[in-house]
PDB file of N, CA and C in Angstrom:
ATOM      1  N   MET A   1       0.920   9.967 -15.056  1.00 33.00           N
ATOM      2  CA  MET A   1       0.067  10.024 -13.881  1.00 33.00           C
ATOM      3  C   MET A   1       0.960   9.973 -12.643  1.00 33.00           C
ATOM      4  N   ASP A   2       0.757  10.865 -11.712  1.00 36.00           N
ATOM      5  CA  ASP A   2       1.575  10.873 -10.493  1.00 36.00           C
ATOM      6  C   ASP A   2       1.128   9.747  -9.556  1.00 36.00           C
ATOM      7  N   ASN A   3       2.006   9.360  -8.620  1.00 37.00           N
ATOM      8  CA  ASN A   3       1.731   8.236  -7.718  1.00 37.00           C
ATOM      9  C   ASN A   3       0.492   8.450  -6.871  1.00 37.00           C
ATOM     10  N   THR A   4       0.226   9.680  -6.448  1.00 36.00           N
ATOM     11  CA  THR A   4      -0.939   9.954  -5.619  1.00 36.00           C
ATOM     12  C   THR A   4      -2.213   9.584  -6.351  1.00 36.00           C
ATOM     13  N   GLN A   5      -2.323  10.012  -7.589  1.00 37.00           N
ATOM     14  CA  GLN A   5      -3.504   9.696  -8.385  1.00 37.00           C
ATOM     15  C   GLN A   5      -3.603   8.192  -8.623  1.00 37.00           C
ATOM     16  N   TYR A   6      -2.475   7.556  -8.917  1.00 39.00           N
ATOM     17  CA  TYR A   6      -2.460   6.121  -9.188  1.00 39.00           C
ATOM     18  C   TYR A   6      -2.981   5.352  -7.974  1.00 39.00           C
ATOM     19  N   CYS A   7      -2.489   5.704  -6.791  1.00 41.00           N
ATOM     20  CA  CYS A   7      -2.933   5.024  -5.573  1.00 41.00           C
ATOM     21  C   CYS A   7      -4.413   5.293  -5.301  1.00 41.00           C
ATOM     22  N   ARG A   8      -4.852   6.502  -5.553  1.00 40.00           N
ATOM     23  CA  ARG A   8      -6.241   6.858  -5.301  1.00 40.00           C
ATOM     24  C   ARG A   8      -7.171   5.990  -6.143  1.00 40.00           C
ATOM     25  N   ASN A   9      -6.746   5.646  -7.350  1.00 40.00           N
ATOM     26  CA  ASN A   9      -7.578   4.832  -8.226  1.00 40.00           C
ATOM     27  C   ASN A   9      -7.775   3.418  -7.698  1.00 40.00           C
ATOM     28  N   PHE A  10      -6.880   2.941  -6.878  1.00 50.00           N
ATOM     29  CA  PHE A  10      -6.966   1.579  -6.389  1.00 50.00           C
ATOM     30  C   PHE A  10      -7.463   1.488  -4.943  1.00 50.00           C
ATOM     31  N   TYR A  11      -7.857   2.609  -4.357  1.00 53.00           N
ATOM     32  CA  TYR A  11      -8.359   2.588  -2.986  1.00 53.00           C
ATOM     33  C   TYR A  11      -9.704   1.868  -2.936  1.00 53.00           C
ATOM     34  N   GLU A  12      -9.837   0.940  -1.998  1.00 55.00           N
ATOM     35  CA  GLU A  12     -11.072   0.191  -1.842  1.00 55.00           C
ATOM     36  C   GLU A  12     -11.906   0.867  -0.767  1.00 55.00           C
ATOM     37  N   ARG A  13     -12.854   1.678  -1.195  1.00 56.00           N
ATOM     38  CA  ARG A  13     -13.667   2.493  -0.308  1.00 56.00           C
ATOM     39  C   ARG A  13     -14.381   1.628   0.737  1.00 56.00           C
ATOM     40  N   GLY A  14     -14.266   2.001   1.999  1.00 60.00           N
ATOM     41  CA  GLY A  14     -14.933   1.294   3.085  1.00 60.00           C
ATOM     42  C   GLY A  14     -14.122   0.155   3.675  1.00 60.00           C
ATOM     43  N   SER A  15     -13.065  -0.294   3.006  1.00 67.00           N
ATOM     44  CA  SER A  15     -12.296  -1.428   3.526  1.00 67.00           C
ATOM     45  C   SER A  15     -11.032  -0.999   4.258  1.00 67.00           C
ATOM     46  N   GLN A  16     -10.709   0.314   4.252  1.00 76.00           N
ATOM     47  CA  GLN A  16      -9.497   0.833   4.883  1.00 76.00           C
ATOM     48  C   GLN A  16      -8.249   0.127   4.337  1.00 76.00           C
ATOM     49  N   SER A  17      -8.255  -0.217   3.046  1.00 81.00           N
ATOM     50  CA  SER A  17      -7.074  -0.825   2.428  1.00 81.00           C
ATOM     51  C   SER A  17      -6.852  -0.217   1.054  1.00 81.00           C
ATOM     52  N   ILE A  18      -5.642  -0.414   0.567  1.00 85.00           N
ATOM     53  CA  ILE A  18      -5.278   0.098  -0.751  1.00 85.00           C
ATOM     54  C   ILE A  18      -4.532  -1.003  -1.491  1.00 85.00           C
ATOM     55  N   THR A  19      -4.794  -1.112  -2.775  1.00 88.00           N
ATOM     56  CA  THR A  19      -4.094  -2.066  -3.622  1.00 88.00           C
ATOM     57  C   THR A  19      -3.085  -1.301  -4.467  1.00 88.00           C
ATOM     58  N   LEU A  20      -1.827  -1.714  -4.357  1.00 90.00           N
ATOM     59  CA  LEU A  20      -0.743  -1.074  -5.100  1.00 90.00           C
ATOM     60  C   LEU A  20      -0.216  -2.048  -6.148  1.00 90.00           C
ATOM     61  N   ARG A  21       0.107  -1.537  -7.305  1.00 92.00           N
ATOM     62  CA  ARG A  21       0.732  -2.360  -8.346  1.00 92.00           C
ATOM     63  C   ARG A  21       2.234  -2.087  -8.315  1.00 92.00           C
ATOM     64  N   VAL A  22       3.018  -3.154  -8.142  1.00 91.00           N
ATOM     65  CA  VAL A  22       4.474  -3.063  -8.112  1.00 91.00           C
ATOM     66  C   VAL A  22       4.970  -3.536  -9.477  1.00 91.00           C
ATOM     67  N   THR A  23       5.598  -2.637 -10.217  1.00 91.00           N
ATOM     68  CA  THR A  23       6.103  -2.987 -11.540  1.00 91.00           C
ATOM     69  C   THR A  23       7.559  -2.577 -11.666  1.00 91.00           C
ATOM     70  N   GLY A  24       8.265  -3.227 -12.557  1.00 88.00           N
ATOM     71  CA  GLY A  24       9.660  -2.901 -12.805  1.00 88.00           C
ATOM     72  C   GLY A  24      10.375  -4.110 -13.363  1.00 88.00           C
ATOM     73  N   PHE A  25      11.669  -4.131 -13.234  1.00 83.00           N
ATOM     74  CA  PHE A  25      12.464  -5.282 -13.629  1.00 83.00           C
ATOM     75  C   PHE A  25      13.632  -5.421 -12.671  1.00 83.00           C
ATOM     76  N   HIS A  26      14.140  -6.623 -12.596  1.00 80.00           N
ATOM     77  CA  HIS A  26      15.258  -6.937 -11.716  1.00 80.00           C
ATOM     78  C   HIS A  26      16.500  -7.021 -12.585  1.00 80.00           C
ATOM     79  N   ASN A  27      17.483  -6.179 -12.337  1.00 80.00           N
ATOM     80  CA  ASN A  27      18.661  -6.101 -13.174  1.00 80.00           C
ATOM     81  C   ASN A  27      19.763  -7.002 -12.628  1.00 80.00           C
ATOM     82  N   CYS A  28      19.937  -8.156 -13.257  1.00 77.00           N
ATOM     83  CA  CYS A  28      21.037  -9.070 -12.927  1.00 77.00           C
ATOM     84  C   CYS A  28      21.888  -9.216 -14.181  1.00 77.00           C
ATOM     85  N   PRO A  29      23.231  -9.177 -14.046  1.00 75.00           N
ATOM     86  CA  PRO A  29      24.080  -9.327 -15.231  1.00 75.00           C
ATOM     87  C   PRO A  29      23.835 -10.647 -15.951  1.00 75.00           C
ATOM     88  N   SER A  30      23.544 -11.688 -15.210  1.00 77.00           N
ATOM     89  CA  SER A  30      23.178 -12.991 -15.778  1.00 77.00           C
ATOM     90  C   SER A  30      22.080 -13.541 -14.877  1.00 77.00           C
ATOM     91  N   ILE A  31      22.155 -14.759 -14.462  1.00 80.00           N
ATOM     92  CA  ILE A  31      21.193 -15.336 -13.518  1.00 80.00           C
ATOM     93  C   ILE A  31      21.644 -14.979 -12.101  1.00 80.00           C
ATOM     94  N   CYS A  32      20.727 -14.441 -11.300  1.00 81.00           N
ATOM     95  CA  CYS A  32      21.056 -14.102  -9.913  1.00 81.00           C
ATOM     96  C   CYS A  32      21.278 -15.382  -9.111  1.00 81.00           C
ATOM     97  N   LYS A  33      22.156 -15.302  -8.132  1.00 81.00           N
ATOM     98  CA  LYS A  33      22.515 -16.481  -7.342  1.00 81.00           C
ATOM     99  C   LYS A  33      21.418 -16.890  -6.368  1.00 81.00           C
ATOM    100  N   SER A  34      20.612 -15.932  -5.922  1.00 83.00           N
ATOM    101  CA  SER A  34      19.543 -16.260  -4.978  1.00 83.00           C
ATOM    102  C   SER A  34      18.321 -15.397  -5.273  1.00 83.00           C
ATOM    103  N   VAL A  35      17.200 -15.807  -4.737  1.00 87.00           N
ATOM    104  CA  VAL A  35      15.976 -15.027  -4.886  1.00 87.00           C
ATOM    105  C   VAL A  35      16.058 -13.851  -3.926  1.00 87.00           C
ATOM    106  N   GLU A  36      15.718 -12.671  -4.413  1.00 90.00           N
ATOM    107  CA  GLU A  36      15.673 -11.495  -3.560  1.00 90.00           C
ATOM    108  C   GLU A  36      14.217 -11.128  -3.337  1.00 90.00           C
ATOM    109  N   ARG A  37      13.907 -10.624  -2.147  1.00 92.00           N
ATOM    110  CA  ARG A  37      12.536 -10.303  -1.765  1.00 92.00           C
ATOM    111  C   ARG A  37      12.428  -8.838  -1.365  1.00 92.00           C
ATOM    112  N   LEU A  38      11.431  -8.177  -1.919  1.00 92.00           N
ATOM    113  CA  LEU A  38      11.060  -6.827  -1.515  1.00 92.00           C
ATOM    114  C   LEU A  38       9.842  -6.966  -0.626  1.00 92.00           C
ATOM    115  N   GLN A  39       9.931  -6.486   0.601  1.00 93.00           N
ATOM    116  CA  GLN A  39       8.800  -6.546   1.524  1.00 93.00           C
ATOM    117  C   GLN A  39       8.365  -5.122   1.836  1.00 93.00           C
ATOM    118  N   LEU A  40       7.071  -4.848   1.650  1.00 92.00           N
ATOM    119  CA  LEU A  40       6.504  -3.523   1.884  1.00 92.00           C
ATOM    120  C   LEU A  40       5.621  -3.566   3.121  1.00 92.00           C
ATOM    121  N   PHE A  41       5.779  -2.580   3.998  1.00 91.00           N
ATOM    122  CA  PHE A  41       5.052  -2.520   5.260  1.00 91.00           C
ATOM    123  C   PHE A  41       4.125  -1.320   5.292  1.00 91.00           C
ATOM    124  N   SER A  42       2.957  -1.503   5.841  1.00 88.00           N
ATOM    125  CA  SER A  42       2.057  -0.393   6.137  1.00 88.00           C
ATOM    126  C   SER A  42       2.314  -0.021   7.590  1.00 88.00           C
ATOM    127  N   VAL A  43       3.152   0.992   7.791  1.00 84.00           N
ATOM    128  CA  VAL A  43       3.610   1.378   9.119  1.00 84.00           C
ATOM    129  C   VAL A  43       2.549   2.250   9.783  1.00 84.00           C
ATOM    130  N   HIS A  44       2.258   1.980  11.041  1.00 72.00           N
ATOM    131  CA  HIS A  44       1.266   2.767  11.780  1.00 72.00           C
ATOM    132  C   HIS A  44       1.774   4.182  11.995  1.00 72.00           C
ATOM    133  N   THR A  45       0.930   5.147  11.734  1.00 59.00           N
ATOM    134  CA  THR A  45       1.337   6.527  11.979  1.00 59.00           C
ATOM    135  C   THR A  45       1.166   6.894  13.443  1.00 59.00           C
ATOM    136  N   GLU A  46       0.436   6.075  14.177  1.00 62.00           N
ATOM    137  CA  GLU A  46       0.213   6.294  15.609  1.00 62.00           C
ATOM    138  C   GLU A  46       0.859   5.131  16.358  1.00 62.00           C
ATOM    139  N   PRO A  47       2.160   5.219  16.713  1.00 60.00           N
ATOM    140  CA  PRO A  47       2.869   4.078  17.294  1.00 60.00           C
ATOM    141  C   PRO A  47       2.321   3.599  18.628  1.00 60.00           C
ATOM    142  N   SER A  48       1.557   4.406  19.338  1.00 60.00           N
ATOM    143  CA  SER A  48       1.046   3.967  20.637  1.00 60.00           C
ATOM    144  C   SER A  48       0.052   2.811  20.484  1.00 60.00           C
ATOM    145  N   GLY A  49      -0.619   2.717  19.348  1.00 59.00           N
ATOM    146  CA  GLY A  49      -1.582   1.639  19.139  1.00 59.00           C
ATOM    147  C   GLY A  49      -1.027   0.488  18.337  1.00 59.00           C
ATOM    148  N   ALA A  50       0.277   0.502  18.045  1.00 58.00           N
ATOM    149  CA  ALA A  50       0.885  -0.516  17.201  1.00 58.00           C
ATOM    150  C   ALA A  50       1.599  -1.564  18.046  1.00 58.00           C
ATOM    151  N   LEU A  51       1.107  -2.778  18.025  1.00 63.00           N
ATOM    152  CA  LEU A  51       1.749  -3.881  18.722  1.00 63.00           C
ATOM    153  C   LEU A  51       2.249  -4.891  17.702  1.00 63.00           C
ATOM    154  N   GLY A  52       3.487  -5.337  17.846  1.00 62.00           N
ATOM    155  CA  GLY A  52       4.035  -6.326  16.929  1.00 62.00           C
ATOM    156  C   GLY A  52       4.451  -5.725  15.605  1.00 62.00           C
ATOM    157  N   SER A  53       4.679  -6.612  14.654  1.00 69.00           N
ATOM    158  CA  SER A  53       5.107  -6.188  13.323  1.00 69.00           C
ATOM    159  C   SER A  53       3.953  -5.556  12.559  1.00 69.00           C
ATOM    160  N   PRO A  54       4.238  -4.553  11.760  1.00 78.00           N
ATOM    161  CA  PRO A  54       3.172  -3.950  10.951  1.00 78.00           C
ATOM    162  C   PRO A  54       2.754  -4.887   9.828  1.00 78.00           C
ATOM    163  N   PRO A  55       1.538  -4.731   9.321  1.00 86.00           N
ATOM    164  CA  PRO A  55       1.087  -5.562   8.203  1.00 86.00           C
ATOM    165  C   PRO A  55       2.016  -5.368   7.002  1.00 86.00           C
ATOM    166  N   SER A  56       2.233  -6.435   6.261  1.00 90.00           N
ATOM    167  CA  SER A  56       3.151  -6.351   5.133  1.00 90.00           C
ATOM    168  C   SER A  56       2.724  -7.269   4.000  1.00 90.00           C
ATOM    169  N   ALA A  57       3.318  -7.050   2.859  1.00 93.00           N
ATOM    170  CA  ALA A  57       3.163  -7.908   1.685  1.00 93.00           C
ATOM    171  C   ALA A  57       4.528  -7.957   1.019  1.00 93.00           C
ATOM    172  N   TYR A  58       4.780  -9.000   0.254  1.00 93.00           N
ATOM    173  CA  TYR A  58       6.095  -9.109  -0.368  1.00 93.00           C
ATOM    174  C   TYR A  58       5.994  -9.448  -1.842  1.00 93.00           C
ATOM    175  N   VAL A  59       7.081  -9.115  -2.535  1.00 93.00           N
ATOM    176  CA  VAL A  59       7.244  -9.431  -3.946  1.00 93.00           C
ATOM    177  C   VAL A  59       8.595 -10.106  -4.079  1.00 93.00           C
ATOM    178  N   ASP A  60       8.597 -11.355  -4.545  1.00 91.00           N
ATOM    179  CA  ASP A  60       9.856 -12.043  -4.806  1.00 91.00           C
ATOM    180  C   ASP A  60      10.343 -11.633  -6.190  1.00 91.00           C
ATOM    181  N   LEU A  61      11.587 -11.159  -6.253  1.00 89.00           N
ATOM    182  CA  LEU A  61      12.157 -10.699  -7.516  1.00 89.00           C
ATOM    183  C   LEU A  61      12.684 -11.889  -8.300  1.00 89.00           C
ATOM    184  N   PRO A  62      12.451 -11.942  -9.604  1.00 85.00           N
ATOM    185  CA  PRO A  62      12.916 -13.082 -10.407  1.00 85.00           C
ATOM    186  C   PRO A  62      14.443 -13.133 -10.449  1.00 85.00           C
ATOM    187  N   THR A  63      14.984 -14.341 -10.683  1.00 84.00           N
ATOM    188  CA  THR A  63      16.444 -14.509 -10.726  1.00 84.00           C
ATOM    189  C   THR A  63      17.017 -14.116 -12.081  1.00 84.00           C
ATOM    190  N   ASP A  64      16.152 -13.818 -13.037  1.00 82.00           N
ATOM    191  CA  ASP A  64      16.619 -13.334 -14.331  1.00 82.00           C
ATOM    192  C   ASP A  64      16.175 -11.882 -14.516  1.00 82.00           C
ATOM    193  N   SER A  65      16.250 -11.365 -15.707  1.00 77.00           N
ATOM    194  CA  SER A  65      15.903  -9.964 -15.952  1.00 77.00           C
ATOM    195  C   SER A  65      14.457  -9.788 -16.411  1.00 77.00           C
ATOM    196  N   SER A  66      13.590 -10.700 -16.031  1.00 81.00           N
ATOM    197  CA  SER A  66      12.191 -10.593 -16.460  1.00 81.00           C
ATOM    198  C   SER A  66      11.468  -9.480 -15.698  1.00 81.00           C
ATOM    199  N   ASP A  67      10.337  -9.065 -16.261  1.00 87.00           N
ATOM    200  CA  ASP A  67       9.548  -7.977 -15.676  1.00 87.00           C
ATOM    201  C   ASP A  67       8.862  -8.404 -14.387  1.00 87.00           C
ATOM    202  N   ILE A  68       8.589  -7.421 -13.540  1.00 89.00           N
ATOM    203  CA  ILE A  68       7.825  -7.624 -12.306  1.00 89.00           C
ATOM    204  C   ILE A  68       6.522  -6.860 -12.471  1.00 89.00           C
ATOM    205  N   ASP A  69       5.419  -7.534 -12.210  1.00 92.00           N
ATOM    206  CA  ASP A  69       4.102  -6.896 -12.263  1.00 92.00           C
ATOM    207  C   ASP A  69       3.201  -7.646 -11.287  1.00 92.00           C
ATOM    208  N   GLN A  70       3.054  -7.097 -10.096  1.00 92.00           N
ATOM    209  CA  GLN A  70       2.294  -7.777  -9.047  1.00 92.00           C
ATOM    210  C   GLN A  70       1.490  -6.748  -8.260  1.00 92.00           C
ATOM    211  N   GLN A  71       0.299  -7.136  -7.843  1.00 93.00           N
ATOM    212  CA  GLN A  71      -0.515  -6.272  -7.004  1.00 93.00           C
ATOM    213  C   GLN A  71      -0.443  -6.748  -5.565  1.00 93.00           C
ATOM    214  N   ILE A  72      -0.351  -5.799  -4.640  1.00 92.00           N
ATOM    215  CA  ILE A  72      -0.363  -6.100  -3.211  1.00 92.00           C
ATOM    216  C   ILE A  72      -1.422  -5.225  -2.554  1.00 92.00           C
ATOM    217  N   THR A  73      -1.989  -5.696  -1.458  1.00 89.00           N
ATOM    218  CA  THR A  73      -2.989  -4.936  -0.719  1.00 89.00           C
ATOM    219  C   THR A  73      -2.486  -4.715   0.695  1.00 89.00           C
ATOM    220  N   LEU A  74      -2.538  -3.461   1.145  1.00 87.00           N
ATOM    221  CA  LEU A  74      -2.086  -3.095   2.482  1.00 87.00           C
ATOM    222  C   LEU A  74      -3.146  -2.247   3.163  1.00 87.00           C
ATOM    223  N   PRO A  75      -3.247  -2.344   4.497  1.00 84.00           N
ATOM    224  CA  PRO A  75      -4.185  -1.473   5.206  1.00 84.00           C
ATOM    225  C   PRO A  75      -3.652  -0.045   5.270  1.00 84.00           C
ATOM    226  N   MET A  76      -4.575   0.897   5.388  1.00 81.00           N
ATOM    227  CA  MET A  76      -4.196   2.290   5.541  1.00 81.00           C
ATOM    228  C   MET A  76      -5.154   2.972   6.501  1.00 81.00           C
ATOM    229  N   GLU A  77      -4.724   4.075   7.056  1.00 77.00           N
ATOM    230  CA  GLU A  77      -5.542   4.818   7.998  1.00 77.00           C
ATOM    231  C   GLU A  77      -6.270   5.928   7.267  1.00 77.00           C
ATOM    232  N   GLY A  78      -7.460   6.258   7.751  1.00 75.00           N
ATOM    233  CA  GLY A  78      -8.165   7.344   7.097  1.00 75.00           C
ATOM    234  C   GLY A  78      -9.398   7.774   7.854  1.00 75.00           C
ATOM    235  N   LYS A  79      -9.936   8.871   7.394  1.00 74.00           N
ATOM    236  CA  LYS A  79     -11.158   9.412   7.974  1.00 74.00           C
ATOM    237  C   LYS A  79     -12.130   9.706   6.848  1.00 74.00           C
ATOM    238  N   LEU A  80     -13.241   9.046   6.911  1.00 70.00           N
ATOM    239  CA  LEU A  80     -14.282   9.277   5.937  1.00 70.00           C
ATOM    240  C   LEU A  80     -14.976  10.577   6.311  1.00 70.00           C
ATOM    241  N   ILE A  81     -14.713  11.623   5.558  1.00 71.00           N
ATOM    242  CA  ILE A  81     -15.288  12.932   5.860  1.00 71.00           C
ATOM    243  C   ILE A  81     -16.457  13.187   4.924  1.00 71.00           C
ATOM    244  N   ASP A  82     -16.152  13.484   3.721  1.00 69.00           N
ATOM    245  CA  ASP A  82     -17.178  13.753   2.735  1.00 69.00           C
ATOM    246  C   ASP A  82     -16.547  13.609   1.364  1.00 69.00           C
ATOM    247  N   TYR A  83     -16.906  12.562   0.659  1.00 70.00           N
ATOM    248  CA  TYR A  83     -16.348  12.320  -0.667  1.00 70.00           C
ATOM    249  C   TYR A  83     -16.538  13.537  -1.544  1.00 70.00           C
ATOM    250  N   PRO A  84     -15.613  14.012  -2.274  1.00 74.00           N
ATOM    251  CA  PRO A  84     -14.271  13.476  -2.545  1.00 74.00           C
ATOM    252  C   PRO A  84     -13.187  14.058  -1.644  1.00 74.00           C
ATOM    253  N   PHE A  85     -13.551  14.572  -0.481  1.00 75.00           N
ATOM    254  CA  PHE A  85     -12.580  15.212   0.403  1.00 75.00           C
ATOM    255  C   PHE A  85     -12.162  14.310   1.566  1.00 75.00           C
ATOM    256  N   ASP A  86     -12.330  12.996   1.427  1.00 75.00           N
ATOM    257  CA  ASP A  86     -11.871  12.067   2.454  1.00 75.00           C
ATOM    258  C   ASP A  86     -10.362  12.229   2.626  1.00 75.00           C
ATOM    259  N   HIS A  87      -9.868  11.856   3.789  1.00 77.00           N
ATOM    260  CA  HIS A  87      -8.446  12.015   4.073  1.00 77.00           C
ATOM    261  C   HIS A  87      -7.876  10.665   4.507  1.00 77.00           C
ATOM    262  N   TYR A  88      -6.892  10.152   3.762  1.00 77.00           N
ATOM    263  CA  TYR A  88      -6.273   8.868   4.064  1.00 77.00           C
ATOM    264  C   TYR A  88      -4.765   9.019   4.059  1.00 77.00           C
ATOM    265  N   ARG A  89      -4.116   8.140   4.810  1.00 79.00           N
ATOM    266  CA  ARG A  89      -2.664   8.215   4.936  1.00 79.00           C
ATOM    267  C   ARG A  89      -2.077   6.813   4.884  1.00 79.00           C
ATOM    268  N   LEU A  90      -1.016   6.671   4.095  1.00 82.00           N
ATOM    269  CA  LEU A  90      -0.272   5.423   4.016  1.00 82.00           C
ATOM    270  C   LEU A  90       1.198   5.754   4.248  1.00 82.00           C
ATOM    271  N   LEU A  91       1.753   5.215   5.307  1.00 86.00           N
ATOM    272  CA  LEU A  91       3.176   5.357   5.585  1.00 86.00           C
ATOM    273  C   LEU A  91       3.815   4.030   5.187  1.00 86.00           C
ATOM    274  N   LEU A  92       4.588   4.059   4.115  1.00 89.00           N
ATOM    275  CA  LEU A  92       5.091   2.835   3.495  1.00 89.00           C
ATOM    276  C   LEU A  92       6.554   2.623   3.855  1.00 89.00           C
ATOM    277  N   GLY A  93       6.873   1.438   4.366  1.00 90.00           N
ATOM    278  CA  GLY A  93       8.250   1.057   4.667  1.00 90.00           C
ATOM    279  C   GLY A  93       8.656  -0.098   3.771  1.00 90.00           C
ATOM    280  N   ASP A  94       9.958  -0.292   3.577  1.00 91.00           N
ATOM    281  CA  ASP A  94      10.407  -1.396   2.733  1.00 91.00           C
ATOM    282  C   ASP A  94      11.684  -2.027   3.277  1.00 91.00           C
ATOM    283  N   THR A  95      11.865  -3.295   2.959  1.00 92.00           N
ATOM    284  CA  THR A  95      13.109  -4.007   3.261  1.00 92.00           C
ATOM    285  C   THR A  95      13.429  -4.913   2.075  1.00 92.00           C
ATOM    286  N   PHE A  96      14.704  -5.199   1.920  1.00 92.00           N
ATOM    287  CA  PHE A  96      15.147  -6.153   0.917  1.00 92.00           C
ATOM    288  C   PHE A  96      15.863  -7.286   1.629  1.00 92.00           C
ATOM    289  N   SER A  97      15.673  -8.515   1.136  1.00 94.00           N
ATOM    290  CA  SER A  97      16.348  -9.660   1.735  1.00 94.00           C
ATOM    291  C   SER A  97      16.647 -10.703   0.666  1.00 94.00           C
ATOM    292  N   ASN A  98      17.597 -11.581   0.981  1.00 91.00           N
ATOM    293  CA  ASN A  98      17.917 -12.726   0.133  1.00 91.00           C
ATOM    294  C   ASN A  98      17.248 -13.955   0.722  1.00 91.00           C
ATOM    295  N   ILE A  99      16.778 -14.832  -0.127  1.00 91.00           N
ATOM    296  CA  ILE A  99      16.217 -16.105   0.325  1.00 91.00           C
ATOM    297  C   ILE A  99      17.183 -17.189  -0.122  1.00 91.00           C
ATOM    298  N   SER A 100      17.779 -17.884   0.838  1.00 86.00           N
ATOM    299  CA  SER A 100      18.771 -18.915   0.521  1.00 86.00           C
ATOM    300  C   SER A 100      18.074 -20.161  -0.032  1.00 86.00           C
ATOM    301  N   ALA A 101      18.873 -21.077  -0.561  1.00 83.00           N
ATOM    302  CA  ALA A 101      18.339 -22.326  -1.104  1.00 83.00           C
ATOM    303  C   ALA A 101      17.616 -23.135  -0.034  1.00 83.00           C
ATOM    304  N   SER A 102      18.024 -22.980   1.231  1.00 88.00           N
ATOM    305  CA  SER A 102      17.370 -23.715   2.319  1.00 88.00           C
ATOM    306  C   SER A 102      16.111 -23.000   2.817  1.00 88.00           C
ATOM    307  N   GLY A 103      15.821 -21.812   2.267  1.00 87.00           N
ATOM    308  CA  GLY A 103      14.610 -21.080   2.653  1.00 87.00           C
ATOM    309  C   GLY A 103      14.828 -20.032   3.731  1.00 87.00           C
ATOM    310  N   ASN A 104      16.054 -19.880   4.207  1.00 91.00           N
ATOM    311  CA  ASN A 104      16.348 -18.855   5.204  1.00 91.00           C
ATOM    312  C   ASN A 104      16.287 -17.464   4.584  1.00 91.00           C
ATOM    313  N   ILE A 105      15.709 -16.515   5.309  1.00 91.00           N
ATOM    314  CA  ILE A 105      15.608 -15.141   4.833  1.00 91.00           C
ATOM    315  C   ILE A 105      16.690 -14.320   5.529  1.00 91.00           C
ATOM    316  N   VAL A 106      17.566 -13.712   4.735  1.00 91.00           N
ATOM    317  CA  VAL A 106      18.689 -12.947   5.260  1.00 91.00           C
ATOM    318  C   VAL A 106      18.535 -11.498   4.789  1.00 91.00           C
ATOM    319  N   PRO A 107      18.350 -10.549   5.716  1.00 90.00           N
ATOM    320  CA  PRO A 107      18.212  -9.138   5.315  1.00 90.00           C
ATOM    321  C   PRO A 107      19.458  -8.648   4.572  1.00 90.00           C
ATOM    322  N   ILE A 108      19.233  -7.762   3.582  1.00 88.00           N
ATOM    323  CA  ILE A 108      20.341  -7.152   2.847  1.00 88.00           C
ATOM    324  C   ILE A 108      20.684  -5.850   3.550  1.00 88.00           C
ATOM    325  N   ASP A 109      21.964  -5.695   3.899  1.00 83.00           N
ATOM    326  CA  ASP A 109      22.433  -4.469   4.555  1.00 83.00           C
ATOM    327  C   ASP A 109      22.629  -3.388   3.508  1.00 83.00           C
ATOM    328  N   ARG A 110      21.969  -2.264   3.685  1.00 71.00           N
ATOM    329  CA  ARG A 110      22.051  -1.179   2.702  1.00 71.00           C
ATOM    330  C   ARG A 110      23.250  -0.281   2.910  1.00 71.00           C
ATOM    331  N   ALA A 111      24.023  -0.524   3.936  1.00 62.00           N
ATOM    332  CA  ALA A 111      25.168   0.357   4.228  1.00 62.00           C
ATOM    333  C   ALA A 111      26.261   0.249   3.215  1.00 62.00           C
TER     334      ALA A 111
END
């Protein structure tokens, strides 16, 4: 099943939000030294109306090689035209960060 179809199945009609399932595994040679966090953002496609940080949800990655299976809900923009021809858009952004033992969040530089 392609991602478009998968996302369409989890769209909550009338709520302008979508629920995404994040699955995978975290590959660490042994136990990871710190917790890593994946944060997903629903970025506004119309920046003139966007004030502050965009809505987001996060998934903390396990420190071992266990599976990840978590659902997150993010807002999305759309126009209710005529089912099944409604038109919706999700512009998804992501960041990765480390969470230190003291709870500080340090962004991971991808360079």
